[in-house]
Amino acid sequence: MIPGIKNISLRYTFIVVIMLILAVLIIVKAGFIMFAERQYWKDVADRFVKENVTVPPTRGNIISSDGKLMASSLPEYKIYMDFRAGGYQKSDTLLMNHLTEIAEGLHEIFPDKSAQEFRKHILRGRRQKSRHYLLYPKRISYIEYKQVKQLPVLCLSPNQGGLHEEKFNQRKKPFGSLAMRTLGDMFPDMAQGAKNGLELTYDSILRGKDGITHRQKVMNKYLNIVDQPPVDGCDIITTIDVDMQDIAEKALVDQLTNLEALSGVAIVMDVKTGEVKANVNMTRGNDGHYYEMRNNAVSNLMEPGSTFKTASIMVALEDKYITPDYVVDTGNGMVKMYGSWMKDWNWHRGGYGAIDVTRILEVSSNVGVSTIIDKFYKNNPQKFVDGLKRMSIDTPLHLGFVGEASPRVWGPKERDSIKGAMPWSRTSLPWMSIGYETMFPPIYILNFYNAIANDGVMVKPKFVKAIAKDGEILQEFPTEVINPKICSDTTLTMIRTILRKVVSQGLAKPAGSTQFQVSGKTGTAQISQGTAGYRAGGVSYQVSFCGYFPSEAPKYSCIISILIPHGPASGGLQAGSVFSRIAERIYAKHLYRNLAQAKDSTAVFVPKVKDGDIGEAAYVLRALNIPGNSGTVPASNEPVWGEATSTPQYANLKTTKQNNKLVPNVVGMGAKDALFLLESNGLKVHLSGMGKVSKQSIPAGTILRKGQTITLALKN
């Protein structure tokens, strides 16, 4: 071989070998990247190159009728560290120079981990050179996030300091469990949507629309470019009045606890508009306490018992078979109807004898009502059922709640056409007339009595009154009329007179008030155990009272329904007394008096001013021209902490200096100011009672340790 050609061949062989080695190295490196470093590069790609990233909108708020926030979406964060941000050597030096400050600062914000633990944790991430290292395991609040952002190094931009975050929206209910079943729940991952309640019914309105962004490098900086901004959800303004809801819940839970009841419902409705002002649904938990577990007001089908007698008597009055003074001989309180005994509650005492229709409802006589209905409708029971339907007592309300039930008032015609329905028998009519063999959710019975109070006009119960966005009303929901006249004016006048006497002279006296007139009807029903009948495994009772107040000019209607697992059972005493407490407190809340009539020419009214943010107090006092030194308090966007004293003629405000290293004195402050001041100093607050702070568990002036829990006793 020619020497020159041999040299060229060796060179080519050498080059080929080098290329093969490079190829093998490239394949090995590619495999290493694909498998060993896959997650690392995926994190890098996710951080620096993102296309069509969905940006969730902020979910709309749920607001009470009196303007209070009942459900809102608040941001929460998970914080991460990029240990390669800003040039590794430079940022690493900066981090190590301030590591002690960072660890101690994180400990102050998150006292559950020591500064030493934070130091070790950060150093572990530094050794791994992680670009997405979880700095703290739990989600943190916006306030905590802002505090973290003030620490050395972490205060820099994500590309320099390395701190970056994941944002989550969390649904919060400021009033806790109040009206929980009405408001509804969200899934833990809010992106999955709502589970139930108003959250689900109005999900499309509250949810808003997603936005779209992408990450792009512009002038050596990575920026989030908004392609389509998210559209935040609208707010819904409910009909719920927080104060009324609280009144109803406390009164009901007190009685449920006394009776060791299984569950209870309390609904308050505005007579004219149908606005539901309170909807309480309490069920006994395994621990003996009561919780809102499901919306029984709209989903629980129960035999209504004696509250249904009002409808039965109204059908007979409307058909002109009877008048209020029509007399029925109830005998000794027992009568045999088609082989079965119909009994009054006092049959063992000899019954009521001959009584008129008014008295029949006053004492809730089963014999009296069933005798009337059986006498006039036994040959045509469908006429009785059709009379009930004319009053729209069973018209589906379509309230929009998941699990909402529709009433069952089935006569011979309906039972023949409904598969699986209990066949009509001769005993069906008399027992239906006193509230058995029919099924109603509580809100339907309330809606019927509300129509009686509303001059015969049946309106649809309403839970939402408006949709709003940025404080502007976008849509209002008008009152819907279901039936403009459930009966004649004559029948209406007669039944309203009777219902007033049921409370003033009958078994419903516990539901009455010395302040105003109440009208309504009690109900006590044994609970059927399905095919086993009414006595299998013991007797349970549904006790109830449904009515309205004040009788002369009805403003609110209300139903109380309680399920108890034992006797004795009394709708008037056990449910009526709850109605009375709710009605009197609501009446007092809305009893407005003109103070000008009580003011003489020499009197000067100065309101009692609480300690706390006296800047706000000064603003109000100046606006009302109240004599005092409010003009000396400087206007500020930040709280101006101080003390207030007042006499009948003068209001004195005094600023106090706060030491953020000592526990502040919050005695005399309102709950709002005390909560803000203590939490801003890093303390966890537990409230007990109502009114202003009368006692604090950690004395003022004690050295402040962030993360401690302080209990405040409130007293009016």
CSV table of N, CA, C and O in Angstrom, one decimal, residues 627-683:
chain,number,residue,atom,x,y,z
A,627,PRO,N,-70.3,65.6,70.7
A,627,PRO,CA,-69.3,66.4,71.4
A,627,PRO,C,-68.2,65.5,71.9
A,627,PRO,O,-68.4,64.4,72.4
A,628,GLY,N,-66.9,66.0,71.8
A,628,GLY,CA,-65.8,65.2,72.2
A,628,GLY,C,-64.5,65.7,71.5
A,628,GLY,O,-64.5,66.7,70.9
A,629,ASN,N,-63.5,64.9,71.7
A,629,ASN,CA,-62.2,65.3,71.1
A,629,ASN,C,-61.8,64.4,69.9
A,629,ASN,O,-60.7,64.2,69.6
A,630,SER,N,-62.9,64.0,69.2
A,630,SER,CA,-62.6,63.1,68.0
A,630,SER,C,-61.8,63.8,66.9
A,630,SER,O,-61.2,63.2,66.1
A,631,GLY,N,-61.9,65.2,66.9
A,631,GLY,CA,-61.2,65.9,65.9
A,631,GLY,C,-59.7,65.9,66.1
A,631,GLY,O,-58.9,66.2,65.2
A,632,THR,N,-59.2,65.5,67.3
A,632,THR,CA,-57.8,65.4,67.5
A,632,THR,C,-57.1,64.1,67.0
A,632,THR,O,-55.9,63.9,67.0
A,633,VAL,N,-58.0,63.1,66.7
A,633,VAL,CA,-57.5,61.8,66.2
A,633,VAL,C,-57.1,61.9,64.7
A,633,VAL,O,-58.0,62.2,63.9
A,634,PRO,N,-55.9,61.7,64.3
A,634,PRO,CA,-55.5,61.8,63.0
A,634,PRO,C,-56.2,60.8,62.0
A,634,PRO,O,-56.4,59.7,62.4
A,635,ALA,N,-56.5,61.2,60.8
A,635,ALA,CA,-57.1,60.3,59.8
A,635,ALA,C,-55.9,59.4,59.3
A,635,ALA,O,-54.8,59.9,59.1
A,636,SER,N,-56.2,58.1,59.2
A,636,SER,CA,-55.1,57.2,58.8
A,636,SER,C,-55.8,56.0,58.1
A,636,SER,O,-56.9,55.5,58.5
A,637,ASN,N,-55.0,55.4,57.1
A,637,ASN,CA,-55.5,54.2,56.5
A,637,ASN,C,-55.2,53.0,57.4
A,637,ASN,O,-55.7,51.9,57.1
A,638,GLU,N,-54.3,53.1,58.3
A,638,GLU,CA,-53.9,52.1,59.3
A,638,GLU,C,-54.7,52.3,60.6
A,638,GLU,O,-55.1,53.4,60.9
A,639,PRO,N,-54.9,51.2,61.3
A,639,PRO,CA,-55.6,51.3,62.6
A,639,PRO,C,-54.9,52.3,63.6
A,639,PRO,O,-53.7,52.3,63.6
A,640,VAL,N,-55.7,53.1,64.3
A,640,VAL,CA,-55.2,54.0,65.3
A,640,VAL,C,-55.7,53.4,66.6
A,640,VAL,O,-56.8,53.5,67.0
A,641,TRP,N,-54.8,52.7,67.3
A,641,TRP,CA,-55.2,52.0,68.5
A,641,TRP,C,-55.3,52.9,69.7
A,641,TRP,O,-54.5,53.8,69.9
A,642,GLY,N,-56.3,52.7,70.5
A,642,GLY,CA,-56.5,53.6,71.7
A,642,GLY,C,-57.6,53.2,72.6
A,642,GLY,O,-58.2,52.1,72.4
A,643,GLU,N,-57.9,54.0,73.5
A,643,GLU,CA,-59.0,53.8,74.5
A,643,GLU,C,-60.1,54.8,74.4
A,643,GLU,O,-59.8,56.0,74.0
A,644,ALA,N,-61.3,54.5,74.8
A,644,ALA,CA,-62.4,55.4,74.7
A,644,ALA,C,-63.2,55.5,76.0
A,644,ALA,O,-63.4,54.4,76.6
A,645,THR,N,-63.5,56.7,76.4
A,645,THR,CA,-64.4,56.8,77.6
A,645,THR,C,-65.5,57.8,77.2
A,645,THR,O,-65.3,58.7,76.3
A,646,SER,N,-66.7,57.7,77.7
A,646,SER,CA,-67.8,58.6,77.3
A,646,SER,C,-68.7,58.8,78.5
A,646,SER,O,-68.8,58.0,79.4
A,647,THR,N,-69.3,60.0,78.5
A,647,THR,CA,-70.3,60.4,79.5
A,647,THR,C,-71.5,60.7,78.6
A,647,THR,O,-71.5,60.7,77.4
A,648,PRO,N,-72.7,61.0,79.3
A,648,PRO,CA,-73.9,61.3,78.5
A,648,PRO,C,-73.7,62.6,77.6
A,648,PRO,O,-74.5,62.8,76.7
A,649,GLN,N,-72.6,63.4,77.9
A,649,GLN,CA,-72.5,64.6,77.1
A,649,GLN,C,-71.2,64.7,76.3
A,649,GLN,O,-71.0,65.6,75.5
A,650,TYR,N,-70.2,63.7,76.5
A,650,TYR,CA,-68.9,63.9,75.9
A,650,TYR,C,-68.3,62.5,75.6
A,650,TYR,O,-68.4,61.6,76.4
A,651,ALA,N,-67.6,62.4,74.5
A,651,ALA,CA,-66.8,61.2,74.1
A,651,ALA,C,-65.3,61.6,74.1
A,651,ALA,O,-65.0,62.4,73.3
A,652,ASN,N,-64.5,60.9,74.9
A,652,ASN,CA,-63.1,61.2,74.9
A,652,ASN,C,-62.3,60.0,74.3
A,652,ASN,O,-62.5,58.8,74.7
A,653,LEU,N,-61.4,60.3,73.4
A,653,LEU,CA,-60.6,59.3,72.8
A,653,LEU,C,-59.1,59.5,73.1
A,653,LEU,O,-58.7,60.7,73.1
A,654,LYS,N,-58.4,58.4,73.4
A,654,LYS,CA,-57.0,58.6,73.7
A,654,LYS,C,-56.2,57.5,73.0
A,654,LYS,O,-56.5,56.3,73.1
A,655,THR,N,-55.2,57.9,72.3
A,655,THR,CA,-54.4,56.9,71.6
A,655,THR,C,-53.4,56.2,72.5
A,655,THR,O,-53.0,56.8,73.5
A,656,THR,N,-53.1,55.0,72.2
A,656,THR,CA,-52.1,54.2,73.0
A,656,THR,C,-51.1,53.6,72.1
A,656,THR,O,-51.3,53.3,71.0
A,657,LYS,N,-49.8,53.5,72.6
A,657,LYS,CA,-48.7,53.0,71.8
A,657,LYS,C,-48.7,51.5,72.0
A,657,LYS,O,-48.7,51.0,73.1
A,658,GLN,N,-48.5,50.8,70.9
A,658,GLN,CA,-48.5,49.3,71.0
A,658,GLN,C,-47.1,48.8,70.9
A,658,GLN,O,-46.3,49.3,70.1
A,659,ASN,N,-46.7,47.9,71.8
A,659,ASN,CA,-45.4,47.3,71.8
A,659,ASN,C,-45.6,45.9,71.2
A,659,ASN,O,-46.2,45.0,71.8
A,660,ASN,N,-45.0,45.6,70.0
A,660,ASN,CA,-45.2,44.4,69.3
A,660,ASN,C,-44.4,43.2,70.0
A,660,ASN,O,-44.5,42.1,69.5
A,661,LYS,N,-43.7,43.4,71.1
A,661,LYS,CA,-43.0,42.4,71.8
A,661,LYS,C,-43.8,41.9,73.0
A,661,LYS,O,-43.4,40.9,73.7
A,662,LEU,N,-44.9,42.6,73.3
A,662,LEU,CA,-45.7,42.3,74.5
A,662,LEU,C,-47.1,42.0,74.1
A,662,LEU,O,-47.6,42.6,73.1
A,663,VAL,N,-47.8,41.2,74.8
A,663,VAL,CA,-49.2,40.9,74.5
A,663,VAL,C,-50.0,42.2,74.8
A,663,VAL,O,-50.0,42.8,75.9
A,664,PRO,N,-50.8,42.7,73.8
A,664,PRO,CA,-51.6,43.9,74.0
A,664,PRO,C,-52.8,43.7,74.9
A,664,PRO,O,-53.3,42.6,75.1
A,665,ASN,N,-53.3,44.8,75.4
A,665,ASN,CA,-54.5,44.8,76.3
A,665,ASN,C,-55.7,45.0,75.3
A,665,ASN,O,-55.8,46.1,74.7
A,666,VAL,N,-56.5,44.0,75.2
A,666,VAL,CA,-57.7,44.1,74.3
A,666,VAL,C,-59.0,44.1,75.1
A,666,VAL,O,-60.1,44.1,74.5
A,667,VAL,N,-58.9,44.2,76.4
A,667,VAL,CA,-60.2,44.2,77.2
A,667,VAL,C,-60.9,45.6,76.9
A,667,VAL,O,-60.2,46.6,76.9
A,668,GLY,N,-62.1,45.5,76.7
A,668,GLY,CA,-62.9,46.7,76.3
A,668,GLY,C,-63.1,46.8,74.8
A,668,GLY,O,-63.9,47.7,74.4
A,669,MET,N,-62.3,46.1,74.0
A,669,MET,CA,-62.4,46.2,72.6
A,669,MET,C,-63.6,45.3,72.1
A,669,MET,O,-64.0,44.3,72.7
A,670,GLY,N,-64.1,45.6,70.9
A,670,GLY,CA,-65.0,44.7,70.2
A,670,GLY,C,-64.2,43.5,69.6
A,670,GLY,O,-63.0,43.5,69.5
A,671,ALA,N,-64.9,42.4,69.3
A,671,ALA,CA,-64.3,41.2,68.8
A,671,ALA,C,-63.5,41.4,67.6
A,671,ALA,O,-62.4,40.9,67.4
A,672,LYS,N,-64.0,42.2,66.7
A,672,LYS,CA,-63.3,42.5,65.4
A,672,LYS,C,-61.9,43.1,65.6
A,672,LYS,O,-60.9,42.6,65.1
A,673,ASP,N,-61.9,44.2,66.4
A,673,ASP,CA,-60.6,44.9,66.6
A,673,ASP,C,-59.6,44.0,67.4
A,673,ASP,O,-58.4,43.9,67.1
A,674,ALA,N,-60.1,43.3,68.4
A,674,ALA,CA,-59.3,42.5,69.2
A,674,ALA,C,-58.7,41.3,68.4
A,674,ALA,O,-57.5,41.0,68.5
A,675,LEU,N,-59.5,40.7,67.5
A,675,LEU,CA,-59.0,39.6,66.7
A,675,LEU,C,-57.9,40.1,65.7
A,675,LEU,O,-56.9,39.5,65.6
A,676,PHE,N,-58.2,41.3,65.1
A,676,PHE,CA,-57.2,41.8,64.1
A,676,PHE,C,-55.9,42.1,64.8
A,676,PHE,O,-54.8,41.8,64.3
A,677,LEU,N,-55.9,42.8,66.0
A,677,LEU,CA,-54.7,43.2,66.7
A,677,LEU,C,-53.9,42.0,67.1
A,677,LEU,O,-52.7,42.0,66.9
A,678,LEU,N,-54.6,41.0,67.7
A,678,LEU,CA,-53.8,39.9,68.2
A,678,LEU,C,-53.3,39.0,67.1
A,678,LEU,O,-52.1,38.5,67.2
A,679,GLU,N,-54.1,38.7,66.1
A,679,GLU,CA,-53.6,37.9,65.0
A,679,GLU,C,-52.4,38.6,64.2
A,679,GLU,O,-51.5,37.9,63.7
A,680,SER,N,-52.5,39.9,64.1
A,680,SER,CA,-51.4,40.6,63.4
A,680,SER,C,-50.1,40.5,64.2
A,680,SER,O,-49.0,40.8,63.7
A,681,ASN,N,-50.2,40.2,65.5
A,681,ASN,CA,-49.0,40.0,66.4
A,681,ASN,C,-48.6,38.6,66.5
A,681,ASN,O,-47.8,38.2,67.3
A,682,GLY,N,-49.3,37.7,65.7
A,682,GLY,CA,-48.9,36.3,65.6
A,682,GLY,C,-49.5,35.4,66.6
A,682,GLY,O,-49.1,34.2,66.7
A,683,LEU,N,-50.6,35.8,67.3
A,683,LEU,CA,-51.3,35.0,68.2
A,683,LEU,C,-52.5,34.3,67.6
A,683,LEU,O,-53.1,34.9,66.7
